[in-house]
Coordinates of C-alpha atoms in Angstrom, one line a residue:
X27 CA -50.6 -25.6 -11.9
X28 CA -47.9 -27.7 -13.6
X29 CA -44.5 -27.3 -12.9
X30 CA -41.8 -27.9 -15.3
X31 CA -37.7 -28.3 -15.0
X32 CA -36.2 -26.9 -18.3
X33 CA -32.4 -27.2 -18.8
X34 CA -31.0 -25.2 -20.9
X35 CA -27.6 -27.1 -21.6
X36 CA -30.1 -30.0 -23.2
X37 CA -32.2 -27.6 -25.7
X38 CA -28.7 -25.6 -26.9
X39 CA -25.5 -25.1 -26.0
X40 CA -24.0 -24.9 -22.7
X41 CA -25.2 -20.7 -21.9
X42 CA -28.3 -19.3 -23.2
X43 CA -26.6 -16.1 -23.7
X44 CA -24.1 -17.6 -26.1
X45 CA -26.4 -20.2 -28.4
X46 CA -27.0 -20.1 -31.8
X47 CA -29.8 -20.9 -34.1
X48 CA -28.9 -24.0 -36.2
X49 CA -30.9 -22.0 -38.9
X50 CA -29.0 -19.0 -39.6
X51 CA -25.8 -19.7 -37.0
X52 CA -22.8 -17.3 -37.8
X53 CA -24.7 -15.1 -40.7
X54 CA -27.4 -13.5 -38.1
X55 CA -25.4 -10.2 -38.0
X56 CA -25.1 -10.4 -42.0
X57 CA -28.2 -10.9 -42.9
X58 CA -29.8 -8.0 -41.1
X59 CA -27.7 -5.6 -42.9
X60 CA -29.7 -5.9 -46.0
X61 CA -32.9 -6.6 -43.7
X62 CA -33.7 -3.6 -42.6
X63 CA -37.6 -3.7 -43.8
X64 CA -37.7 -6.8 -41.1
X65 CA -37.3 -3.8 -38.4
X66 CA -40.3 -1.5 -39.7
X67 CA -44.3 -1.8 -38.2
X68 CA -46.5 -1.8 -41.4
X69 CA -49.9 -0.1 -41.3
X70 CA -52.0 -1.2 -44.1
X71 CA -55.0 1.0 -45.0
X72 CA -57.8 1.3 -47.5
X73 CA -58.0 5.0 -47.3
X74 CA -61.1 5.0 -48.5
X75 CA -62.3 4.3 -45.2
X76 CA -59.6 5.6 -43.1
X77 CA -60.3 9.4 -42.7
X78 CA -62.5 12.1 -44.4
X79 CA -59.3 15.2 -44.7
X80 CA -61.4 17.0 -47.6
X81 CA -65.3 16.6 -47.6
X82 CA -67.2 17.3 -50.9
X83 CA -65.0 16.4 -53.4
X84 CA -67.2 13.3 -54.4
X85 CA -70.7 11.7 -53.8
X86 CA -70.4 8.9 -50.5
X87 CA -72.7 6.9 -49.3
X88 CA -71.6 5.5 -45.8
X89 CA -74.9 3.5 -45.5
X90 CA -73.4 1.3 -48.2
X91 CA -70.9 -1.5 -48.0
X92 CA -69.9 -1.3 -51.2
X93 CA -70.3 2.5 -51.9
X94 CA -67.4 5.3 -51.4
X95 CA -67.2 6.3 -47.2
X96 CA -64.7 9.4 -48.4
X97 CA -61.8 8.7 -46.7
X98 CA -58.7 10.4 -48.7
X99 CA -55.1 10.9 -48.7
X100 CA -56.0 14.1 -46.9
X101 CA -57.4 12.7 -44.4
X102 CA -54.9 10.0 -44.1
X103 CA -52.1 12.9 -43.7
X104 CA -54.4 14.4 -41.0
X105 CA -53.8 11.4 -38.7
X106 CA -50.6 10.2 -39.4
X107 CA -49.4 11.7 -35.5
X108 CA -52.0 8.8 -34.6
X109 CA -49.5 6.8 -36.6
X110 CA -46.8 8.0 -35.3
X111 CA -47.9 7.9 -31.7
X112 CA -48.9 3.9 -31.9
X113 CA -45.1 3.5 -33.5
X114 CA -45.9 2.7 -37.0
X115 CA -43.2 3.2 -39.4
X116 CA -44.6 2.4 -43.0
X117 CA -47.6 3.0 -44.2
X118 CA -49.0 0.1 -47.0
X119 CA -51.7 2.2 -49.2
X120 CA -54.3 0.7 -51.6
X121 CA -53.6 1.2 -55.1
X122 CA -53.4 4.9 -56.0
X123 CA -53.9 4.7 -60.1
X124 CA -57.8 5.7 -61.9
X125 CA -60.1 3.1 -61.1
X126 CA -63.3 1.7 -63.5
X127 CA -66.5 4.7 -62.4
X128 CA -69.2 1.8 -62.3
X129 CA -70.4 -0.9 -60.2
X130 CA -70.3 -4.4 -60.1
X131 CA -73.5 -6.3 -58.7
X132 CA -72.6 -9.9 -58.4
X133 CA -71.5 -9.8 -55.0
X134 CA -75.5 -9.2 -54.0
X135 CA -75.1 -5.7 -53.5
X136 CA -73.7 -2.8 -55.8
X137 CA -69.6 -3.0 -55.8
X138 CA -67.5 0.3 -56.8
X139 CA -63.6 0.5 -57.2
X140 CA -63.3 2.7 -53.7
X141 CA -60.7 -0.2 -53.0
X142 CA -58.6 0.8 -55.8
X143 CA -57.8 -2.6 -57.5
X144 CA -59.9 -1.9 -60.2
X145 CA -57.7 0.0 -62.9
X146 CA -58.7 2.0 -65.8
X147 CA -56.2 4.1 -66.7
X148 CA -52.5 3.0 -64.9
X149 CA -51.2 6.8 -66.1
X150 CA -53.8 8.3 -63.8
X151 CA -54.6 9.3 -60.5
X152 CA -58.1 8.0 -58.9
X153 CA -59.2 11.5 -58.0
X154 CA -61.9 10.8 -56.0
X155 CA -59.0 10.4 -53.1
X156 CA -57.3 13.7 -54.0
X157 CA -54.9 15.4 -56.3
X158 CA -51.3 14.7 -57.2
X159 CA -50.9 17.1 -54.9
X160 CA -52.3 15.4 -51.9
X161 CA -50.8 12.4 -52.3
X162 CA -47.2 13.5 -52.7
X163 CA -47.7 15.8 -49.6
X164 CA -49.1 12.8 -48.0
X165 CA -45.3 10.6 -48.2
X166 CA -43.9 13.9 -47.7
X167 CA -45.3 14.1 -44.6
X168 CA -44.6 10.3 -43.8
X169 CA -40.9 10.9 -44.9
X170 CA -40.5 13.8 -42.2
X171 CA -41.9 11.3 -39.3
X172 CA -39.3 8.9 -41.0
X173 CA -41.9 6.9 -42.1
X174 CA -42.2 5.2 -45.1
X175 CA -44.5 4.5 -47.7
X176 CA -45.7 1.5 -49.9
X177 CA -47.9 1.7 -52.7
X178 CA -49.8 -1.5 -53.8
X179 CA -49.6 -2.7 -57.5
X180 CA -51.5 -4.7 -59.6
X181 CA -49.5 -6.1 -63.0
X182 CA -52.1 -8.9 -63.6
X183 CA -55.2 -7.3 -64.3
X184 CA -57.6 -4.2 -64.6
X185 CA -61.3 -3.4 -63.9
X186 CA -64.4 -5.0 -64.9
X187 CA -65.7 -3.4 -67.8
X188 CA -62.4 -0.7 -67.8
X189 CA -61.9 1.7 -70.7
X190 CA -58.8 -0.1 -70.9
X191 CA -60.4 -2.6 -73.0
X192 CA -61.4 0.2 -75.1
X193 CA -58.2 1.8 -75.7
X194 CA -56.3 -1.2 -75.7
X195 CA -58.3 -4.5 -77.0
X196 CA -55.3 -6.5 -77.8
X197 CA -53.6 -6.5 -74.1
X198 CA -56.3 -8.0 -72.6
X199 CA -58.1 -11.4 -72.5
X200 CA -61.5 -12.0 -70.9
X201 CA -64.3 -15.2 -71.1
X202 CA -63.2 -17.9 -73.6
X203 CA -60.1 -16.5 -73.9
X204 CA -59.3 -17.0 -70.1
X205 CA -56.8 -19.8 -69.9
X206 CA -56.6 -22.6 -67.0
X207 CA -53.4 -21.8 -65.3
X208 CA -52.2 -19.3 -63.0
X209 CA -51.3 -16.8 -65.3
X210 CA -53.6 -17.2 -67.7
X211 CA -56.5 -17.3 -65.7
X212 CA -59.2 -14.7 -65.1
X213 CA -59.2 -14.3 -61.7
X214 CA -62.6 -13.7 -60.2
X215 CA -63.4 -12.7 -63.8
X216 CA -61.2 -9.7 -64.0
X217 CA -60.1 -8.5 -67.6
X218 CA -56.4 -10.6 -67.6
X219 CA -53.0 -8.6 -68.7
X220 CA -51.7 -10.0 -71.3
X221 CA -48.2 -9.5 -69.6
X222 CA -46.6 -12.1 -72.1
X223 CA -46.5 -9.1 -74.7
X224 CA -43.6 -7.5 -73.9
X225 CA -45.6 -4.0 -74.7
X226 CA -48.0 -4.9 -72.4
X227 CA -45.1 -5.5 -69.6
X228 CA -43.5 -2.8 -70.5
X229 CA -46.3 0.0 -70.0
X230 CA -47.8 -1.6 -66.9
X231 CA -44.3 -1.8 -65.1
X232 CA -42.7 1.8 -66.4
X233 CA -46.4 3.7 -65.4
X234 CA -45.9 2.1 -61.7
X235 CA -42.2 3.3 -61.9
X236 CA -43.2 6.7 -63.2
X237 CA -45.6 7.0 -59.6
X238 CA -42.4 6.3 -58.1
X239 CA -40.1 8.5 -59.3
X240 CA -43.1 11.4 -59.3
X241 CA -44.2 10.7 -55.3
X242 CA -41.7 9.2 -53.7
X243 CA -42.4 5.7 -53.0
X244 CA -40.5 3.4 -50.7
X245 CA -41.9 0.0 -51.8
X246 CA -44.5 -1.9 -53.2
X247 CA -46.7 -4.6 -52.3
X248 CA -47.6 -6.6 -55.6
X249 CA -51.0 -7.1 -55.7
X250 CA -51.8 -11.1 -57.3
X251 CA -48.1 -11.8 -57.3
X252 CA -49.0 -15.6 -57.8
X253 CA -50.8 -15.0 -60.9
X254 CA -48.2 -12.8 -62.5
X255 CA -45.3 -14.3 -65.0
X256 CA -42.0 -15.0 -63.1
X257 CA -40.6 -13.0 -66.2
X258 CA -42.5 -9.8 -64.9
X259 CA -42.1 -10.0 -61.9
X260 CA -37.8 -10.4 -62.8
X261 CA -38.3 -7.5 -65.0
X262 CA -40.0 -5.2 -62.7
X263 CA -37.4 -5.9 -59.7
X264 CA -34.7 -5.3 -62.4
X265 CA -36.4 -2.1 -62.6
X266 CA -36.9 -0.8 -59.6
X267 CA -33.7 -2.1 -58.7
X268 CA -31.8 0.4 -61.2
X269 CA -34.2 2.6 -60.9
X270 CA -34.5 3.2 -56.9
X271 CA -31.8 0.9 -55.4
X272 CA -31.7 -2.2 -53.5
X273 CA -33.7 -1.2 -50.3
X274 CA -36.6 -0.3 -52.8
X275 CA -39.3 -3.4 -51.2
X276 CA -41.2 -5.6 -53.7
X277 CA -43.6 -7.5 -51.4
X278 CA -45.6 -10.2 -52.7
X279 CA -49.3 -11.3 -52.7
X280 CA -48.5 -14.6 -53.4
X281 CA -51.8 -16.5 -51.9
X282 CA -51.0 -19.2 -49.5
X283 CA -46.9 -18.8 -49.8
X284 CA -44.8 -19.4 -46.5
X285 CA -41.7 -18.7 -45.8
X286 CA -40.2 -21.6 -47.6
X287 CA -42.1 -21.4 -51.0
X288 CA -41.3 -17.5 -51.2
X289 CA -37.7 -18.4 -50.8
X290 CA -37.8 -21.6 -53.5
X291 CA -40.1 -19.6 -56.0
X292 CA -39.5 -16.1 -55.6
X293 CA -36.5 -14.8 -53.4
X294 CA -33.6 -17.6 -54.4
X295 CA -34.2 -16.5 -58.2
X296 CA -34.6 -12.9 -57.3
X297 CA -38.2 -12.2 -58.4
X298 CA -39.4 -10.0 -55.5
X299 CA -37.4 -9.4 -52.3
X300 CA -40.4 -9.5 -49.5
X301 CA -43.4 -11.6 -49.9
X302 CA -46.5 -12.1 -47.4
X303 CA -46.6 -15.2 -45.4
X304 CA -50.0 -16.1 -45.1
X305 CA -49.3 -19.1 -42.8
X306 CA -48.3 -17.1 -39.8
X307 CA -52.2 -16.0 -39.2
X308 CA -53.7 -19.8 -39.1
X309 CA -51.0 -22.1 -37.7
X310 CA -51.4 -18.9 -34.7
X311 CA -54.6 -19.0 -34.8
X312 CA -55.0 -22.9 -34.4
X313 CA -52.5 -22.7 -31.5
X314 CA -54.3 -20.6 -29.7
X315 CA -57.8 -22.4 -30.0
X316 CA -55.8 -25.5 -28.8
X317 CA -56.4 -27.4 -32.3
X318 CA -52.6 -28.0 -32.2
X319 CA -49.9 -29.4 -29.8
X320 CA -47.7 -26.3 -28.6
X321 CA -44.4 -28.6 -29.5
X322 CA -45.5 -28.6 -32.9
X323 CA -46.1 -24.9 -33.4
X324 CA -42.3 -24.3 -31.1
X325 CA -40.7 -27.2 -32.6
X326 CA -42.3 -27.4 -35.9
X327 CA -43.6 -23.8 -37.8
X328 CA -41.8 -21.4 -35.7
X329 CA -38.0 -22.4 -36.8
X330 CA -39.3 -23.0 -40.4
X331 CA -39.9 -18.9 -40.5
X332 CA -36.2 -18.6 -39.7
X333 CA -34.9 -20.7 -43.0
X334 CA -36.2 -18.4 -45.7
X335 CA -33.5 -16.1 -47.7
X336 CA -31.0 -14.1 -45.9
X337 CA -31.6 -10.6 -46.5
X338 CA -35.4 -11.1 -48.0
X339 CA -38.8 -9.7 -45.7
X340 CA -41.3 -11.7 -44.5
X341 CA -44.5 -9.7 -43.8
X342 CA -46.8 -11.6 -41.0
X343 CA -50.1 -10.4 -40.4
X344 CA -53.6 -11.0 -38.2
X345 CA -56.5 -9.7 -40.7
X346 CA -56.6 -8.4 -43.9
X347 CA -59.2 -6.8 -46.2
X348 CA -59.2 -10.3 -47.9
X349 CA -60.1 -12.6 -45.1
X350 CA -61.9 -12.4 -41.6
X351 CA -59.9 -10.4 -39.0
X352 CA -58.6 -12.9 -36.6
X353 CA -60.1 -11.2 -33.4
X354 CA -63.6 -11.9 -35.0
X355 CA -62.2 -15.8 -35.8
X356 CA -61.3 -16.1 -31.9
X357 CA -65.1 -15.6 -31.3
X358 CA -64.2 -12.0 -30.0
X359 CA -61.8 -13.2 -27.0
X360 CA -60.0 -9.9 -26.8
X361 CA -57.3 -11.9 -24.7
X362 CA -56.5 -14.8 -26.6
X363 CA -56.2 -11.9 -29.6
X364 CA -53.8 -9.9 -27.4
X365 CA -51.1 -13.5 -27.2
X366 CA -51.8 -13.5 -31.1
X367 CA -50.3 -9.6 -31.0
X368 CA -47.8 -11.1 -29.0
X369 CA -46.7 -13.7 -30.9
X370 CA -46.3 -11.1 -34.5
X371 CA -44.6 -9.1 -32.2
X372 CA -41.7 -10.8 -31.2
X373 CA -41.7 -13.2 -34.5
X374 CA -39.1 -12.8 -37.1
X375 CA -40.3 -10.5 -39.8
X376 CA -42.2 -7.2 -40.6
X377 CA -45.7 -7.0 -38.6
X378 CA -48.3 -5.8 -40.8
X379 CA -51.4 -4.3 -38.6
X380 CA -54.5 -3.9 -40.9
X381 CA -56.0 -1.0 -39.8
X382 CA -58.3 -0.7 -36.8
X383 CA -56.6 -4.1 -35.2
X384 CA -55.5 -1.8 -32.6
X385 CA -58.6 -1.0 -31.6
X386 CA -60.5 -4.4 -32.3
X387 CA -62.3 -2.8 -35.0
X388 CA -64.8 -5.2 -36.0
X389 CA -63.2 -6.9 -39.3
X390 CA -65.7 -9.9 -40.2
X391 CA -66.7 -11.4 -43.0
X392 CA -66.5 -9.7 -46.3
X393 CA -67.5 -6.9 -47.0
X394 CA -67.2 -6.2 -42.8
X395 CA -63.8 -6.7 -43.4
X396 CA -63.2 -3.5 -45.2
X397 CA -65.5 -1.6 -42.4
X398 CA -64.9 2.2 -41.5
X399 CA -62.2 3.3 -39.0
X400 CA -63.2 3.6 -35.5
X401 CA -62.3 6.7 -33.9
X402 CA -64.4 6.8 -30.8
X403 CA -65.5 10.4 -29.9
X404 CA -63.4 12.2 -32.5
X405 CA -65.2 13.7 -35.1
X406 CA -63.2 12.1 -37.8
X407 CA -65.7 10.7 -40.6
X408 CA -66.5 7.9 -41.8
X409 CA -66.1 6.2 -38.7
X410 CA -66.5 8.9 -36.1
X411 CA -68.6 7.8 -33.1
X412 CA -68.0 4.0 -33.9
X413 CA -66.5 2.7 -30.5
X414 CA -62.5 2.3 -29.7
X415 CA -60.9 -0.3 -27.2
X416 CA -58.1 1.8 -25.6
X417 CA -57.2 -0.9 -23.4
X418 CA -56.5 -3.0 -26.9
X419 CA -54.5 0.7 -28.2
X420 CA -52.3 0.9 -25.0
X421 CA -51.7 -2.8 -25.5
X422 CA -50.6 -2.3 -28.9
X423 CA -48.6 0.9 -28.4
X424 CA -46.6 -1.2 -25.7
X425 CA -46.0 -3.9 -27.8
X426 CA -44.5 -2.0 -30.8
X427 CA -42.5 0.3 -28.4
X428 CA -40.5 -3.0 -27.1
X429 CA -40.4 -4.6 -30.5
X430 CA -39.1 -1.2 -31.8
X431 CA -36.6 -0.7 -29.0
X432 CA -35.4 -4.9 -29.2
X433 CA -33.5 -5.8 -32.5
X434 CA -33.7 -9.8 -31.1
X435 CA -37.4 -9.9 -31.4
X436 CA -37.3 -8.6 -35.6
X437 CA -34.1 -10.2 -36.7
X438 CA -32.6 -12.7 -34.0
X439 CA -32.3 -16.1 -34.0
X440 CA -35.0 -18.6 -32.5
X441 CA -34.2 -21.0 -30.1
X442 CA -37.3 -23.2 -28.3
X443 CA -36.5 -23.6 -24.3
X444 CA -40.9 -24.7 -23.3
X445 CA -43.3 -26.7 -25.4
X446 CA -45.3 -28.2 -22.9
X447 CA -48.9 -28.5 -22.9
X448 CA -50.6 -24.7 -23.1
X449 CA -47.2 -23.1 -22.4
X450 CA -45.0 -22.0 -24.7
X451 CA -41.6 -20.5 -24.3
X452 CA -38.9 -19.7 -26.7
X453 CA -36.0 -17.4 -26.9
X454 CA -34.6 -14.9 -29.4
X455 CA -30.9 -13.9 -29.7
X456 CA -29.4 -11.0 -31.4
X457 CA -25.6 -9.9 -31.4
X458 CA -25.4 -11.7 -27.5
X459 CA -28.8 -10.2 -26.4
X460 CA -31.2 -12.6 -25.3
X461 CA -35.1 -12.2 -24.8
X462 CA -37.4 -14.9 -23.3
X463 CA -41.0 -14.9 -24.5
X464 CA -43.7 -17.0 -22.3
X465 CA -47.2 -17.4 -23.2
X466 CA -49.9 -19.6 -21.6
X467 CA -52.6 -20.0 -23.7
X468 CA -54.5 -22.2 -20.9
X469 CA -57.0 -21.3 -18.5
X470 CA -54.9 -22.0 -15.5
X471 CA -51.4 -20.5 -14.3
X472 CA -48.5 -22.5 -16.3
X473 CA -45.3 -22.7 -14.6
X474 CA -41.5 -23.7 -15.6
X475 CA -38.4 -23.6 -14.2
X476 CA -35.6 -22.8 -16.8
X477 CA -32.5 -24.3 -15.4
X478 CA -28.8 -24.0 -15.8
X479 CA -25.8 -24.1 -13.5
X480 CA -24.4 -20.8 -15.1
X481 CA -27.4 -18.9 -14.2
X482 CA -26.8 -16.2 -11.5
X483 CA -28.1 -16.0 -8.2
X484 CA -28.2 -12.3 -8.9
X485 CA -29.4 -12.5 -12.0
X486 CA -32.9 -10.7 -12.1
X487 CA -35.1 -11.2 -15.0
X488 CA -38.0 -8.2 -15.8
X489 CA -41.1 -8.8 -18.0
X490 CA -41.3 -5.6 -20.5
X491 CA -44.8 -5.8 -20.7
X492 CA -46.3 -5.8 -16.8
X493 CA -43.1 -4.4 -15.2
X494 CA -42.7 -7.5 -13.2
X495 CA -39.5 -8.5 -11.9
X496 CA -38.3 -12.2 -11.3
X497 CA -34.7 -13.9 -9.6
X498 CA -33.0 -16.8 -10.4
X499 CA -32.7 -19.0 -7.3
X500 CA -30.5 -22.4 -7.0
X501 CA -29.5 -21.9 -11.0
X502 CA -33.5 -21.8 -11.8
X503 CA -35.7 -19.3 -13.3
X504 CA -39.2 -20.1 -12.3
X505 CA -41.4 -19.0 -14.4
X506 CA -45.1 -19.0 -12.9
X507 CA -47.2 -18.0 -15.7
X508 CA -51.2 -17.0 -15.3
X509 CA -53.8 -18.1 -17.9
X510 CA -54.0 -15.9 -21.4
X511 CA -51.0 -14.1 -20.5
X512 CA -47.5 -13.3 -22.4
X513 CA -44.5 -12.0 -20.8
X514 CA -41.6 -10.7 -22.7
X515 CA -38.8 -11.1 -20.3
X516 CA -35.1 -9.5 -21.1
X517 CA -32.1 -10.2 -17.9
X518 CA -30.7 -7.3 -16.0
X519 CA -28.2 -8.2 -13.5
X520 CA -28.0 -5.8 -10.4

C-alpha cells in the first residue's frame, strides 16, 4: 500500500469547494445553457441486430455475418422500457434511407447493406426494417419516454453498385475518376458524391431534411464527416438550423478528431455542433493497461477535453461497429472494463454506449463487432439465448443513474487533486458542487490523503457507487483505495 499527502491549497485555490478550472473559469454556467446534448446517455444501435418486433417481413439468415438477422424498428420500439430502465436518453440509429439489394464479396464472405450505409435511393425508406409507419411510431414512442432520437447520415457517398448510378451518372465519381484527397477520394471504393455540384448538395441535404421534418428527428450523426466538403457540411447546419432550431445536433464522424481538432476545424467555423472524439477510447484504454504514466493521462489528455468550444458536444465512446469493442481489447478483464465505464461516466461530454456494452456483449473484430444483441433467456430474436452479464447491467444502470442525477460529472469543470503511480484522482465542479473521482487501476490497495486546513472534522464524504461512507480526520481525507476499483465520492456534512 502507498500512502500519499495531497494538499489541496497547492493543486488550486485555497477550498476545493470554491476552485475553478483554468479552462473554462467564470463561463462553466454559460456554456451549459446551450449544452444540453452533454447531459443525454446515447445508445447507438444497428437495428438490424437489435430486436426481431415483426417476423416475416424479409428473408434472414442469422448463421451469416454478413446476412440480414431481422431486427427492425419494431422490435426496437418493443424494448425501448429496456432503454428506459438502464437510463438512456437518445437513441443513435443506423441510417434509415433504401439501401443497394445485393452483396458485396470482397470482405471474404457475402456483405449486404443490413447496416444501412449503403444508399440507393435517399427519398426512400429501407423497408426491410419497416414502414414509415414503424419508424415514426418508433421516435414517437422515444419522445413520450423523453427520449430522443438521432438518425445517422451519409452526404459523401452511396452503395456499391446503387441504382443511383443509374438514375444519376453525373453526381457520382468511381475508379479513375477517384481523386487523392479527402473529399475526392473513394473511400473503401464506394461510389463518391460529387457534393461540389451544388444539385448534388442540394438533393442529398433537403432528402435528409425531408426525414426530419416527416419523423421527427432530434439530431444527426454525419456519417464520413472528414470526407465531406466544409461547404456542405456549412450548408447543411445552415439548414437544419432554420429548419429545426439550434438544439437540432449535427455530430460528426470525423475519423481520429479530438476535442481540439473538432473545435479548430469544425465547431469555431460552425460546420457541425457535436463531433465524436475518437481519442477518449485509446488514451483510456492505454491507461488502464499501464502503457502510460497516470500524470500524463490527469495532467495531460484529461484537461485538453475541457478546451473545446463552449456550447459544442463531444461524444466519448468504448466500442463501436467500426473498431474492436474495448472489453474484448482488455483481454476480457470485465473489471478493468468496469474503471473504463467509469471514467466515460464522469468525463465531460455525451457517453455513447454501443449496444450490448452493458452486458459485455462480445464486440470483436469485424464483423463480431456488429454481433446480435444478447438477451439472455428472453425470447427476443436474433440474439435470444445468447448469454447476459447482469452484474455488468447493474453496474451500468448505477453508473448512468449518478451521472444522470450529477450535472458536475457532464458539464463541470476538471480539476486534478492524485496522479501518482496506478491512482488517479481528480475532481469535477459544477455551480459550487464538487465530486471526487478515485480509481486504482493497480493490483494492490492505493491510498491518499487529500489535505486541507479548511476540511471539516465533520465533514463525511460517501462513495455513490458502494455506499461507503468516509470522515475527514486532522483536515485529511484518506482515501484507501482497493485494486481495480473506482469510487465516486460527493461530501455530506452531518
Amino acid at each position: 500500500m502507498r500512502l500519499l499527502a495531497v494538499s489541496l491549497k497547492v493543486l488550486c485555490c485555497p477550498l476545493l469547494l470554491a476552485c475553478a478550472s483554468p479552462s473554462l473559469g467564470e463561463g462553466e454556467e454559460a456554456a451549459a445553457a446551450s449544452s444540453d446534448w452533454n447531459r443525454e446517455i446515447v445508445y447507438f444501435v444497428i437495428p438490424d441486430r437489435f430486436a426481431d418486433g415483426n417476423p416475416n417481413t424479409h428473408e434472414v439468415d442469422r448463421t451469416k455475418p454478413g446476412y440480414f438477422h431481422g431486427g427492425d424498428w419494431q422490435g426496437l420500439t418493443d424494448q425501448l422500457p429496456y432503454l428506459d430502465d438502464l437510463g438512456v436518453t437518445a437513441l443513435w440509429i443506423t441510417p434509415i434511407v433504401d439501401n443497394i439489394d445485393g452483396f458485396v464479396d470482397g470482405a471474404g464472405f457475402p456483405d449486404w447493406a443490413y447496416h444501412g450505409y449503403w444508399a440507393d435511393d435517399f427519398n426512400a425508406l429501407d423497408e426491410r426494417l419497416g414502414t414509415e409507419a414503424d419508424l415514426k411510431a418508433l421516435v414517437e414512442a422515444a419522445h413520450a419516454r423523453d427520449m430522443k432520437v438521432i438518425v445517422d447520415v451519409v452526404f459523401n457517398h452511396v452503395g456499391y453498385g446503387s441504382e443511383f448510378l443509374d438514375r444519376h451518372p453525373d453526381w457520382v465519381r468511381q475508379g479513375a475518376q477517384c481523386g487523392q484527397d479527402d473529399q475526392t477520394s473513394c473511400l473503401f471504393g464506394l461510389p463518391d458524391l460529387r457534393t461540389e455540384q451544388a444539385e448534388v448538395t442540394e438533393h442529398i441535404l433537403a432528402a435528409h431534411a425531408d426525414w426530419v421534418a416527416r419523423i421527427g428527428f432530434d439530431g444527426y450523426r454525419i456519417d464520413t464527416a472528414k470526407h465531406v466538403a466544409p461547404a456542405v457540411l456549412a450548408q447543411n447546419q445552415q439548414l437544419v438550423t432554420q429548419r429545426f432550431g439550434s438544439d437540432f445536433l449535427t455530430l460528426g464522424e470525423v475519423w481520429g478528431a479530438n476535442a481540439a481538432t473538432l473545435s479548430d476545424d469544425y465547431f469555431a467555423p460552425k460546420l457541425m455542433n457535436g463531433g465524436i472524439d475518437f481519442s477518449f477510447r485509446g488514451a483510456t484504454r492505454d491507461w488502464l493497461l499501464g502503457r502510460g504514466r497516470t500524470i500524463a493521462y490527469a495532467k495531460g489528455f484529461l484537461p485538453k477535453r475541457h478546451t473545446h468550444t463552449q456550447g459544442a458536444v463531444l461524444g466519448h465512446y468504448l466500442s463501436s461497429h467500426d473498431e474492436p469493442g474495448l472489453l474484448h481489447e482488455l483481454q476480457g478483464d470485465r473489471d478493468l472494463f468496469k474503471l473504463a465505464v467509469g471514467l466515460q461516466m464522469t468525463s465531460v461530454g455525451m457517453p455513447i454506449i454501443f449496444y450490448g456494452e452493458e452486458v459485455a456483449r462480445d464486440i470483436g473484430e469485424w464483423p463480431d463487432n456488429r454481433s446480435d444483441m444478447p438477451w439472455g433467456s428472453a425470447a427476443i430474436l436474433p440474439g435470444g439465448g445468447i448469454a447476459q452479464d447482469t452484474d455488468m447491467l447493474a453496474f451500468y444502470r448505477k453508473l448512468i443513474d449518478i451521472r444522470r442525477a450529477t450535472p458536475a460529472l457532464s458539464m463541470g469543470t476538471y480539476q486534478p487533486v492524485s496522479y501518482d503511480g496506478d491512482l488517479l484522482v481528480f475532481a469535477r465542479r459544477w455551480q459550487g458542487a464538487t465530486i471526487l473521482i478515485a480509481i486504482n487501476r493497480g493490483s494492490t490497495e492505493q491510498s491518499v490523503a487529500v489535505t486541507h486546513a479548511s476540511l471539516h472534522e465533520q465533514e463525511k464524504w460517501t462513495d455513490r457507487l458502494s455506499d461507503r461512507a468516509m470522515s475527514v480526520s486532522n483536515g485529511q481525507l484518506l482515501l484507501e483505495v482497493p485494486p481495480r476499483t473506482i469510487w465516486i465520492l460527493s461530501p455530506n456534512s452531518e
